[in-house]
PDB file of C-alpha atoms and ligand atoms in Angstrom:
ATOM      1  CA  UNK A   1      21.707-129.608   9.213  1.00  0.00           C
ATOM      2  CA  UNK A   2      25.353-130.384   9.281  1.00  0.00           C
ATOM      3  CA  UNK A   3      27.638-127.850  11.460  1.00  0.00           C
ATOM      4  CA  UNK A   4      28.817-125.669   8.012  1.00  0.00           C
ATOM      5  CA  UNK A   5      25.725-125.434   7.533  1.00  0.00           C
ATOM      6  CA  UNK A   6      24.679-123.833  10.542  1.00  0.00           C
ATOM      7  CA  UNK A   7      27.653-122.079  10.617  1.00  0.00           C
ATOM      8  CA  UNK A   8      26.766-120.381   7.390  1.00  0.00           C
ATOM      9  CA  UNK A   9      23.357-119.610   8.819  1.00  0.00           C
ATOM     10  CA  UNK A  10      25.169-117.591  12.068  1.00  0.00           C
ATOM     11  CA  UNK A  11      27.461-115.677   9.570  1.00  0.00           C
ATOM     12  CA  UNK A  12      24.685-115.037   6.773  1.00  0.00           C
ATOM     13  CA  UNK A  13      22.696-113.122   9.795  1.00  0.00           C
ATOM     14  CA  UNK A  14      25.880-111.224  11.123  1.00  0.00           C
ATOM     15  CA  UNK A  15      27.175-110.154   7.485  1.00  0.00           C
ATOM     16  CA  UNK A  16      23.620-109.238   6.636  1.00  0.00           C
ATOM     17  CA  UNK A  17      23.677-107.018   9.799  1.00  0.00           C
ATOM     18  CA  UNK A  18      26.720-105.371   9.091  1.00  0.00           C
ATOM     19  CA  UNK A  19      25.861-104.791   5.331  1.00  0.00           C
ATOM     20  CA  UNK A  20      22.840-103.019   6.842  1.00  0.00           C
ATOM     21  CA  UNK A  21      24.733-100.895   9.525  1.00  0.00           C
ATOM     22  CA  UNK A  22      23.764-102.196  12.263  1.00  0.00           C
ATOM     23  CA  UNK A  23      26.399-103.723  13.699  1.00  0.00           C
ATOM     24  CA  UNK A  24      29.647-100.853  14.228  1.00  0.00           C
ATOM     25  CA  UNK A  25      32.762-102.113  15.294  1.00  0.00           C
ATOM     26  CA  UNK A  26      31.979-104.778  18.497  1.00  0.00           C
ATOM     27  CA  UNK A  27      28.158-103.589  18.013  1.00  0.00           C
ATOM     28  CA  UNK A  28      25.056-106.237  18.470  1.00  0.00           C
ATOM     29  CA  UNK A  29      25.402-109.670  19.656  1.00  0.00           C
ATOM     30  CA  UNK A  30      23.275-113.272  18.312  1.00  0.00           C
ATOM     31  CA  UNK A  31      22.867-116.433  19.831  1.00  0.00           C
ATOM     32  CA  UNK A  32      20.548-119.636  18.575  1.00  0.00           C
ATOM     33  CA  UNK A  33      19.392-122.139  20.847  1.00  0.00           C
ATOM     34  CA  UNK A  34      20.586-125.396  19.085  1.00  0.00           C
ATOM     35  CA  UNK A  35      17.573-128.058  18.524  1.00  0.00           C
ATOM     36  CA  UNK A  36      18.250-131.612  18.245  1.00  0.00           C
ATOM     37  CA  UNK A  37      18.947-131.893  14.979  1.00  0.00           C
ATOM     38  CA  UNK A  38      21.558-129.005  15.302  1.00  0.00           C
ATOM     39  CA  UNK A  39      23.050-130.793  18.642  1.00  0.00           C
ATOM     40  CA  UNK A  40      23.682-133.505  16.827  1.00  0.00           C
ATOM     41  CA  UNK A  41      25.764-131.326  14.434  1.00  0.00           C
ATOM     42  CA  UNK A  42      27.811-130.764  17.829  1.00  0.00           C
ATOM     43  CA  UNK A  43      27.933-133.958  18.905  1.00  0.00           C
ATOM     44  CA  UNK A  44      30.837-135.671  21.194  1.00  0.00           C
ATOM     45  CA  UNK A  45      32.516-132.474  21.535  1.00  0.00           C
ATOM     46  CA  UNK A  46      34.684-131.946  25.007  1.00  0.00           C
ATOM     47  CA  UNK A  47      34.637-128.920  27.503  1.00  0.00           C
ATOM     48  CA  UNK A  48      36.912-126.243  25.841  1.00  0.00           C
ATOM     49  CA  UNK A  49      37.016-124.284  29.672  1.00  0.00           C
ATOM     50  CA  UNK A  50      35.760-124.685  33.273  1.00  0.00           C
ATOM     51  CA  UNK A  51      32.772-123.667  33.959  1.00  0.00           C
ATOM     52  CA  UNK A  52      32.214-120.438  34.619  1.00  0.00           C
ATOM     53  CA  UNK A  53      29.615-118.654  36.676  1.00  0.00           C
ATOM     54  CA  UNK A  54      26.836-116.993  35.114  1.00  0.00           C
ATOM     55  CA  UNK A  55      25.361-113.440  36.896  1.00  0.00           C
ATOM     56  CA  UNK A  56      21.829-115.056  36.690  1.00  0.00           C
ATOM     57  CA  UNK A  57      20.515-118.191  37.233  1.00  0.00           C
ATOM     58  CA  UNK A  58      18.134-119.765  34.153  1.00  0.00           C
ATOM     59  CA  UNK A  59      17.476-123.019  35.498  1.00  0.00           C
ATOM     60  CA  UNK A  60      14.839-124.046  32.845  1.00  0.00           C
ATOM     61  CA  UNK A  61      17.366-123.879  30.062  1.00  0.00           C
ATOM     62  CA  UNK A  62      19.739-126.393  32.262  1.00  0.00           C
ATOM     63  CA  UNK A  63      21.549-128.625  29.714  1.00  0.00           C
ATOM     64  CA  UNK A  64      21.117-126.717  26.808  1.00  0.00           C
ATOM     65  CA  UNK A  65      23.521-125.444  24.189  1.00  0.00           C
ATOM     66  CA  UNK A  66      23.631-122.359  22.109  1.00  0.00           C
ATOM     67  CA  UNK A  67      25.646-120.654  19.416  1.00  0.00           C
ATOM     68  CA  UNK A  68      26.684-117.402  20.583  1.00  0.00           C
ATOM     69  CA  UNK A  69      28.760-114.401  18.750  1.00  0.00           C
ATOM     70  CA  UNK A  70      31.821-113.234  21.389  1.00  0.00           C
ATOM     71  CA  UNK A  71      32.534-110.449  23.601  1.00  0.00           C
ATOM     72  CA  UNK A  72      34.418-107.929  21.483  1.00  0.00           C
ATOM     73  CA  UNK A  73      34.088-109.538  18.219  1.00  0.00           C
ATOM     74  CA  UNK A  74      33.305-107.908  14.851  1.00  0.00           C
ATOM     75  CA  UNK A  75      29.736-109.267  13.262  1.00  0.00           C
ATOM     76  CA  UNK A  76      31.396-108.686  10.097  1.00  0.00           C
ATOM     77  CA  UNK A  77      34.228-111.127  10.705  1.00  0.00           C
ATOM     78  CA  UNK A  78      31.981-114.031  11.731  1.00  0.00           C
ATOM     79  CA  UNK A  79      32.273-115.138   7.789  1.00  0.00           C
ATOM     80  CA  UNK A  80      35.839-115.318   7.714  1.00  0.00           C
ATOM     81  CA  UNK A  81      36.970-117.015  11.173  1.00  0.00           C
ATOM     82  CA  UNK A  82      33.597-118.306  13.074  1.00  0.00           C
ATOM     83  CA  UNK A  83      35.793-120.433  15.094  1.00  0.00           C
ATOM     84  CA  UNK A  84      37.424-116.917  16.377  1.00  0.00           C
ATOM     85  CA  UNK A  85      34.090-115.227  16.436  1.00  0.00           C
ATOM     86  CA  UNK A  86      31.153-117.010  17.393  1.00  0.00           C
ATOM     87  CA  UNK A  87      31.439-120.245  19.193  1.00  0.00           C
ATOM     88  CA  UNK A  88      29.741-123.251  21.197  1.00  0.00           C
ATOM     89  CA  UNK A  89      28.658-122.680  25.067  1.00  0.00           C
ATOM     90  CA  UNK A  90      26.453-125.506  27.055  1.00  0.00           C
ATOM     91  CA  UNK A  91      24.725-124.515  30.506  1.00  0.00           C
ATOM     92  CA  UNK A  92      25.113-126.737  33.649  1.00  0.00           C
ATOM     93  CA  UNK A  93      22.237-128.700  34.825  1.00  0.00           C
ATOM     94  CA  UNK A  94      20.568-126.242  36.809  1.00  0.00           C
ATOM     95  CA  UNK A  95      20.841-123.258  34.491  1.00  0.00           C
ATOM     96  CA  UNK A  96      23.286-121.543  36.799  1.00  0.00           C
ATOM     97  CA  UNK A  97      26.800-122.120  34.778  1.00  0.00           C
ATOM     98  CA  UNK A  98      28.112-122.603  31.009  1.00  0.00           C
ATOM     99  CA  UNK A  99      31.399-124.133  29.679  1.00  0.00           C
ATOM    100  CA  UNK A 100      32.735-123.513  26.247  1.00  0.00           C
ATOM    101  CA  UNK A 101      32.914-126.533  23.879  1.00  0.00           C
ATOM    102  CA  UNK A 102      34.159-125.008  20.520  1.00  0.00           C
ATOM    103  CA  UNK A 103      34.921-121.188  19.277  1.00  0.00           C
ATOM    104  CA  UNK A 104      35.765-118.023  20.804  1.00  0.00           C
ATOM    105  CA  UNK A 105      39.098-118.810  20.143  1.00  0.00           C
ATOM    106  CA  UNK A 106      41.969-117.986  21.401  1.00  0.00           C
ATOM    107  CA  UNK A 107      40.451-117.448  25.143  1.00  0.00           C
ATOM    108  CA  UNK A 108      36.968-115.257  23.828  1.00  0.00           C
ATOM    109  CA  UNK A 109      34.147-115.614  25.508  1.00  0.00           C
ATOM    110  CA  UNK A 110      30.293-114.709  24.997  1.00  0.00           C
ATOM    111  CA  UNK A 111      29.035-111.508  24.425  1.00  0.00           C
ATOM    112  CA  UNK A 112      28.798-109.060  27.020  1.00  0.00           C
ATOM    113  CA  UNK A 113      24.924-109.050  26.911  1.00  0.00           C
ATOM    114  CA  UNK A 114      25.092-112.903  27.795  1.00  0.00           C
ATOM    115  CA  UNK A 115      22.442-112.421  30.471  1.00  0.00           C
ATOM    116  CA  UNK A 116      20.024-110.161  28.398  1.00  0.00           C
ATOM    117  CA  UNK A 117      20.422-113.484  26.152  1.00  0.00           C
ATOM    118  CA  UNK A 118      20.087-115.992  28.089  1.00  0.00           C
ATOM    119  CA  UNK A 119      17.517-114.751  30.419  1.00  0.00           C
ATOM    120  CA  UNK A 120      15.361-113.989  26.974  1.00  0.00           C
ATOM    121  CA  UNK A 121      16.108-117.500  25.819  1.00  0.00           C
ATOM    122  CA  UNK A 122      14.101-118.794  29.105  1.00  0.00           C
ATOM    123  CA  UNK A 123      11.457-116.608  28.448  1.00  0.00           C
ATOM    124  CA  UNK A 124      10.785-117.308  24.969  1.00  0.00           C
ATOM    125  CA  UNK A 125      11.022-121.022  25.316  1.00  0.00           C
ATOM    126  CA  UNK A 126       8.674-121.615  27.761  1.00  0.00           C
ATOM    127  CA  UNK A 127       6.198-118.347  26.122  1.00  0.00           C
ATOM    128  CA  UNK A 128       6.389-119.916  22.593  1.00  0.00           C
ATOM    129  CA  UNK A 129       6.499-123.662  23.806  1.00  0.00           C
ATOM    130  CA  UNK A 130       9.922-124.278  22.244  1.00  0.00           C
ATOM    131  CA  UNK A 131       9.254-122.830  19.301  1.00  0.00           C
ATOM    132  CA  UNK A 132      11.676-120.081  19.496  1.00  0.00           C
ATOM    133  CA  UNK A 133      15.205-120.545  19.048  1.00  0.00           C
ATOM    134  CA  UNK A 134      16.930-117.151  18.597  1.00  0.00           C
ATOM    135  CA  UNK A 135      17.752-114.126  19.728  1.00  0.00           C
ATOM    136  CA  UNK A 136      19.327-110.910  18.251  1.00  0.00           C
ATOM    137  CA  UNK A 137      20.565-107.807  19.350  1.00  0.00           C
ATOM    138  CA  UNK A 138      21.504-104.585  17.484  1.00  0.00           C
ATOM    139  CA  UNK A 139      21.891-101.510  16.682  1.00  0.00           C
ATOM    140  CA  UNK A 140      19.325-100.388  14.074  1.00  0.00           C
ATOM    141  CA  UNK A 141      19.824 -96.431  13.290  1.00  0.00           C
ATOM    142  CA  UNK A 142      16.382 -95.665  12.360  1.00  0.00           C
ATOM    143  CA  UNK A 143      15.181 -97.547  15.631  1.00  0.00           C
ATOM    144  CA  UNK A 144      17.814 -95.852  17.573  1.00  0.00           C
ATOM    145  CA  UNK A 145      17.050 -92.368  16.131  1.00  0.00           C
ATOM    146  CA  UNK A 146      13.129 -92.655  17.468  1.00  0.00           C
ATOM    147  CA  UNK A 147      13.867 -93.123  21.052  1.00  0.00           C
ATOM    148  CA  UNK A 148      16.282 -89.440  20.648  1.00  0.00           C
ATOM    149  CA  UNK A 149      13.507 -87.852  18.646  1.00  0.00           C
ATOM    150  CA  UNK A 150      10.762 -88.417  21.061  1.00  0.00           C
ATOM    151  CA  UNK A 151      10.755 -86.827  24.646  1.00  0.00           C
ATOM    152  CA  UNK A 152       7.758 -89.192  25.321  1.00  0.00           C
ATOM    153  CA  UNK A 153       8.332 -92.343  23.642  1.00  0.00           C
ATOM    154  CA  UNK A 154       6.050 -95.363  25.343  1.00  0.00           C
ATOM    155  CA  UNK A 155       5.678 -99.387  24.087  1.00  0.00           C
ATOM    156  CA  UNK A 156       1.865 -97.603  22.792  1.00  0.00           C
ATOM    157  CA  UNK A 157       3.024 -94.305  21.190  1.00  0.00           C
ATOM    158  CA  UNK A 158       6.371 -96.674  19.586  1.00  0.00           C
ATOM    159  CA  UNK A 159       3.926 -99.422  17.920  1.00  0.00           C
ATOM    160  CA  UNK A 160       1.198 -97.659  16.869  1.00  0.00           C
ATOM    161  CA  UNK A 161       4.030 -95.084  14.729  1.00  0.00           C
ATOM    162  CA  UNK A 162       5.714 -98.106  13.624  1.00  0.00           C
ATOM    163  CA  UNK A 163       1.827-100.348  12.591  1.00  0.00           C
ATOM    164  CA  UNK A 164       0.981 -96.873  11.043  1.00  0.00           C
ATOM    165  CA  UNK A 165       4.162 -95.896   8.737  1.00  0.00           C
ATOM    166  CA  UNK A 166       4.493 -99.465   7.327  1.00  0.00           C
ATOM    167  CA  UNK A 167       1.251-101.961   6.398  1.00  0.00           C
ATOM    168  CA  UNK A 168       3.887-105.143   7.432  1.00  0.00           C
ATOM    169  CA  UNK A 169       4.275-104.301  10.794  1.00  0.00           C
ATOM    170  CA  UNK A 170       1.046-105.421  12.261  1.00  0.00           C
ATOM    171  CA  UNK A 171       1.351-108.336  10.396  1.00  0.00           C
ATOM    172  CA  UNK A 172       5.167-109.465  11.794  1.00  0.00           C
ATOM    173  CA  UNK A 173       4.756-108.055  14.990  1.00  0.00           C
ATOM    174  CA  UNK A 174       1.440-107.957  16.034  1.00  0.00           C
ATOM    175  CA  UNK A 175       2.024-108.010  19.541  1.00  0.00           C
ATOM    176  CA  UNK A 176       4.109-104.568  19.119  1.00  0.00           C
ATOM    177  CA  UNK A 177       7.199-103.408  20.457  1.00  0.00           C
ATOM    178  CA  UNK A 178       8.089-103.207  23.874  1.00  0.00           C
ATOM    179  CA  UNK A 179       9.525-100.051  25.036  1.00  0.00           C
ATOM    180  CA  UNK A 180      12.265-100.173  27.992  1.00  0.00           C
ATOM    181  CA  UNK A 181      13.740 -96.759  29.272  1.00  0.00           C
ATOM    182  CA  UNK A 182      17.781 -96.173  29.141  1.00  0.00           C
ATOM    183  CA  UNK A 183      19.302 -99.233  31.380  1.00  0.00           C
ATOM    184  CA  UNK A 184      22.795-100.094  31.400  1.00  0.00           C
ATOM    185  CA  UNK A 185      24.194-102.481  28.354  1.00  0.00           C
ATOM    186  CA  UNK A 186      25.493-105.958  29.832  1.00  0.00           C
ATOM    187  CA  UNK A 187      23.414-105.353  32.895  1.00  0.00           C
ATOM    188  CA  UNK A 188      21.398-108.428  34.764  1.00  0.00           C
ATOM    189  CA  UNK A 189      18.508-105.728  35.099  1.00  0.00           C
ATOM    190  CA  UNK A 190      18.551-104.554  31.519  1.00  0.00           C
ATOM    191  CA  UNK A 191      18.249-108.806  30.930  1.00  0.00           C
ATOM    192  CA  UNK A 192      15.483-108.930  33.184  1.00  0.00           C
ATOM    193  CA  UNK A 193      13.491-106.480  31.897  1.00  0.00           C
ATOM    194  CA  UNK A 194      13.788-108.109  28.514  1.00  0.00           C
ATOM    195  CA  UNK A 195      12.856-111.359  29.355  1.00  0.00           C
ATOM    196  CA  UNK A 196       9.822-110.024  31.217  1.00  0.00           C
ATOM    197  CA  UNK A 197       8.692-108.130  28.132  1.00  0.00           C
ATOM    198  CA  UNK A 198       8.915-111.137  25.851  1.00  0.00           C
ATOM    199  CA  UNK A 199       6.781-112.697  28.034  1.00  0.00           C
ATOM    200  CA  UNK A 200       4.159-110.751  25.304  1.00  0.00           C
ATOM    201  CA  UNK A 201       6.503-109.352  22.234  1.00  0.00           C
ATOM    202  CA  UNK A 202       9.077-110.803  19.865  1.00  0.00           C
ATOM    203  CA  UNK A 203      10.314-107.347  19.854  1.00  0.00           C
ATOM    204  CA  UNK A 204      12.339-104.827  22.473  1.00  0.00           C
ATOM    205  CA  UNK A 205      13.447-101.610  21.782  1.00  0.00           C
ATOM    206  CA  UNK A 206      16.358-100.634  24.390  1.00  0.00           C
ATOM    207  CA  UNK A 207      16.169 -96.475  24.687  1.00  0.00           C
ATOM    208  CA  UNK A 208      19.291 -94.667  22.987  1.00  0.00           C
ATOM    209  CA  UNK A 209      20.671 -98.410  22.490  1.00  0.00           C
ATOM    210  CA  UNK A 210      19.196-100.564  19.978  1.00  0.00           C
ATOM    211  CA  UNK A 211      16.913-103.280  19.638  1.00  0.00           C
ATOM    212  CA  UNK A 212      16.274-107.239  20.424  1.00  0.00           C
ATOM    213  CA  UNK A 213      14.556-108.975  18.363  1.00  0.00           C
ATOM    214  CA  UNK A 214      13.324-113.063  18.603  1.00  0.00           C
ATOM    215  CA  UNK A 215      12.108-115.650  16.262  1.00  0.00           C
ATOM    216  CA  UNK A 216      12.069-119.371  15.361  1.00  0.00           C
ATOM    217  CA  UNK A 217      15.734-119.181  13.607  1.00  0.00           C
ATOM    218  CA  UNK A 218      17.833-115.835  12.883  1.00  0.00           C
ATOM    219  CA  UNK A 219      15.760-115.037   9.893  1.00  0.00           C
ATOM    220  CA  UNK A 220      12.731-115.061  11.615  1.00  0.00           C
ATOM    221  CA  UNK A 221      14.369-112.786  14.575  1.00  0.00           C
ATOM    222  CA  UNK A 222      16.184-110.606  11.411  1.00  0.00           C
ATOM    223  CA  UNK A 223      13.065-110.062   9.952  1.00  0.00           C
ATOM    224  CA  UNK A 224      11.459-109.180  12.840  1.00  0.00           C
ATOM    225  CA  UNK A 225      13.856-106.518  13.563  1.00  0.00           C
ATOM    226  CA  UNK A 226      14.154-105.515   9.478  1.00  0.00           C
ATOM    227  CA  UNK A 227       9.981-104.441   9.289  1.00  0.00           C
ATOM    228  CA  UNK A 228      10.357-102.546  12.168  1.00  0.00           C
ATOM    229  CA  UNK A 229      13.455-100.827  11.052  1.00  0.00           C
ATOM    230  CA  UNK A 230      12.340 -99.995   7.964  1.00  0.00           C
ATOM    231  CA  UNK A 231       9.337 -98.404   9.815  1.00  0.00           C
ATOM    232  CA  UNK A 232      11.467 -95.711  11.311  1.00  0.00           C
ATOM    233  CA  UNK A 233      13.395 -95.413   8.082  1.00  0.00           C
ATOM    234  CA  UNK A 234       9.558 -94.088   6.352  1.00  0.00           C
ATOM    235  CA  UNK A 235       8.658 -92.566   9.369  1.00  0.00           C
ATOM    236  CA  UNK A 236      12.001 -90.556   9.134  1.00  0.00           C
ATOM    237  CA  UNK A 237      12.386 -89.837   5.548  1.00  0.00           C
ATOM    238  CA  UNK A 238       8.612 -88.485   5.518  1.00  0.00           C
ATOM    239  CA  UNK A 239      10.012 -86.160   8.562  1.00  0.00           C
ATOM    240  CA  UNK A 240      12.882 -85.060   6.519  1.00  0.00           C
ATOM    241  CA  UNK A 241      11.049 -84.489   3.729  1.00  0.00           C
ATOM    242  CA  UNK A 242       8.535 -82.003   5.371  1.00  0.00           C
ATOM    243  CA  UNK A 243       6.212 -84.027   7.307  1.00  0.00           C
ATOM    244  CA  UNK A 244       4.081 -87.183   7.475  1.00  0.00           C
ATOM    245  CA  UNK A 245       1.132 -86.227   5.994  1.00  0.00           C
ATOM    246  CA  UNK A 246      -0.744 -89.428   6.365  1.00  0.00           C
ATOM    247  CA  UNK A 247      -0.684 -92.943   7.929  1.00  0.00           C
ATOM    248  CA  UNK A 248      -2.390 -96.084   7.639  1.00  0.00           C
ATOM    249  CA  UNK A 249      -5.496 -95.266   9.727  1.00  0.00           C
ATOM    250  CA  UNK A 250      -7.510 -97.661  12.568  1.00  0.00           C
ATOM    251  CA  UNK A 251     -10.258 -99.095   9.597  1.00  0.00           C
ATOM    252  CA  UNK A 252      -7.073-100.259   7.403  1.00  0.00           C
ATOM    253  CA  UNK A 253      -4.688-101.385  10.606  1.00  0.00           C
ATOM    254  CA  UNK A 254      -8.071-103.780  11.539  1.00  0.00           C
ATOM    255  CA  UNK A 255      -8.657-105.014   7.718  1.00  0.00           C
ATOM    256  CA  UNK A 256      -4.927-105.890   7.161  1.00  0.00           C
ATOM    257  CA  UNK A 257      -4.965-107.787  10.392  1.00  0.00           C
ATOM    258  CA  UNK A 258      -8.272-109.510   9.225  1.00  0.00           C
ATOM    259  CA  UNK A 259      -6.745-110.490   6.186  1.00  0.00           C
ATOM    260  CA  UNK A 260      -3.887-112.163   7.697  1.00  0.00           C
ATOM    261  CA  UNK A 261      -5.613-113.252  10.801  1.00  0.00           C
ATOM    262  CA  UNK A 262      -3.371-111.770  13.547  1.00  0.00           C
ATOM    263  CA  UNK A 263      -3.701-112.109  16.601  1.00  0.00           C
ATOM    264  CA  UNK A 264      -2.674-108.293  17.294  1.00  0.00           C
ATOM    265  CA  UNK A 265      -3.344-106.082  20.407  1.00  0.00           C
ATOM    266  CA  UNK A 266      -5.139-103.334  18.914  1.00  0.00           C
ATOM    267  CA  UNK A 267      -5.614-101.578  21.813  1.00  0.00           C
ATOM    268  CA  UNK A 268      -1.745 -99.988  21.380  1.00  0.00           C
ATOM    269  CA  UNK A 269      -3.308 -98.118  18.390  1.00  0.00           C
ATOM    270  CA  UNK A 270      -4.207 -95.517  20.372  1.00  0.00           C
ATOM    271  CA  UNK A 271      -0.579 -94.701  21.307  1.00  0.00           C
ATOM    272  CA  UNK A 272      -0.095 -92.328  18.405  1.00  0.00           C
ATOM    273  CA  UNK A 273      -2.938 -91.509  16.098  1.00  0.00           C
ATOM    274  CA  UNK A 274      -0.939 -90.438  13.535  1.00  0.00           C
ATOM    275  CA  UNK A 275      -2.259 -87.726  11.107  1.00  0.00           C
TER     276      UNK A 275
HETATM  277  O1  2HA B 301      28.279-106.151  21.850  1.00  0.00           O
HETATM  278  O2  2HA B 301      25.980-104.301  21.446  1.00  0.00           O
HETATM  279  O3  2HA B 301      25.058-103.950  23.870  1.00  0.00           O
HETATM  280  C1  2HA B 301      28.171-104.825  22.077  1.00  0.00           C
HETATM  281  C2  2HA B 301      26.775-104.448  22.348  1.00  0.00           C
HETATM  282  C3  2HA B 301      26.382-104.284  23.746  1.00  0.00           C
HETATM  283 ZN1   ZN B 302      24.268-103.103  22.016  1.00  0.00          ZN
END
């Protein structure tokens, strides 16, 4: 994979986020842990800043470098300046620092959820065993709309609406979603509690916020986030249009996860019955 390449593969994700509304003005944030063969893409490039202090320490992803979108930047323009937009960061060698070594220019920097990033990136590397590589964060409406529409939204009650309103969602994300209540955006704790919730999910709703959403590349995390989205979107048209008036019940939720051997938790079923 040569660096257009990759490049392409950053702004294919962001314009495909925007084209969906998901990502308003500054709105949702992506960043890809580079593998070798995408490091070598990068190669013999020199420190673009100082190093600069990070707000939490992720000493297990010491040395490695990752694609990030920037603080303030618009998804939607990563197509037509990436070098403005998204650029090149690489972390000290004990996890506690980064430098910039291409992008963000003129003076950008990485998003403002750099720690819910990075923190999630440590998690998902060691949970996965280097298998995943990405992380994305935004603003899904649908998503977004659940967490105001229910006074009693849990991580049970969330997957079990979302496994019953679509048959792929047990199937992409059979772990389920994780739940967090309202935390600040860009805070270390809102990071924290994401990491420690992809310790079991590839998927985090944040309350009144959005979503984060993981994977092996960006289409894996997109797609990820896409399912459940579309979820809420059935879930919510049925509502508008009168009322669910069924939903993929326990006997089909266990037969579909047969089928495609998933190793699901189906003990989150019981979250929301459904009708
Ligand atoms: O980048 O989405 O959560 C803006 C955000 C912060
Ligand atoms: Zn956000």
């Amino acid at each position: 994979m040569n660096r257009e390449t990759l490049i392409n593969h950053v702004a294919k994700t962001t314009r495909d986020m925007w084209d969906r509304g998901w990502a308003e003005a500054n709105g949702g944030n992506v960043s890809l842990r580079l593998n070798d063969e995408q490091n070598a893409a990068f190669a013999g490039l020199q420190g673009q800043s100082e190093w600069i202090q990070l707000s939490v320490e992720a000493p297990s992803l010491q040395g490695e470098r990752f694609i990030f979108t920037g603080t303030g930047r618009y998804l939607r323009n990563v197509e037509i300046a990436p070098e403005r937009n998204i650029g090149l960061i690489e972390l000290n060698n004990n996890g506690t620092a980064y430098r910039i070594l291409w992008g963000f220019e003129p003076n950008g920097r990485p998003t403002s959820e750099l720690a819910a990033h990075l923190l999630s990136h440590a998690t998902i590397k060691d949970s996965t065993n280097n298998y995943a590589h990405a992380v994305i964060h935004t603003h899904t409406p649908s998503i977004i709309a659940l967490t105001y529409a229910f006074a009693d939204l849990s991580t049970a009650k969330l997957t079990a609406l979302l496994w019953r309103m679509h048959a792929e969602c047990v199937v992409v994300f059979p772990k389920g979603v994780e739940f967090l209540p309202w935390m600040m955006a860009g805070s270390d704790d809102l990071g924290q509690a994401t990491a420690a919730a992809l310790r079991q999910r590839t998927l985090v709703v944040w309350e009144q916020h959005g979503i984060v959403g993981t994977g092996r590349n960006l289409d894996e995390a997109f797609g990820r986030i896409y399912v459940a989205e579309k979820a809420a979107e059935i879930y919510l048209a049925c509502a508008a249009a009168g009322g669910v008036k069924k939903t993929l019940t326990d006997a089909q939720l266990q037969a579909i996860a047969g089928n495609f051997r998933c190793n699901w938790e189906p003990s989150l079923l019981a979250g929301w019955p459904g009708v």
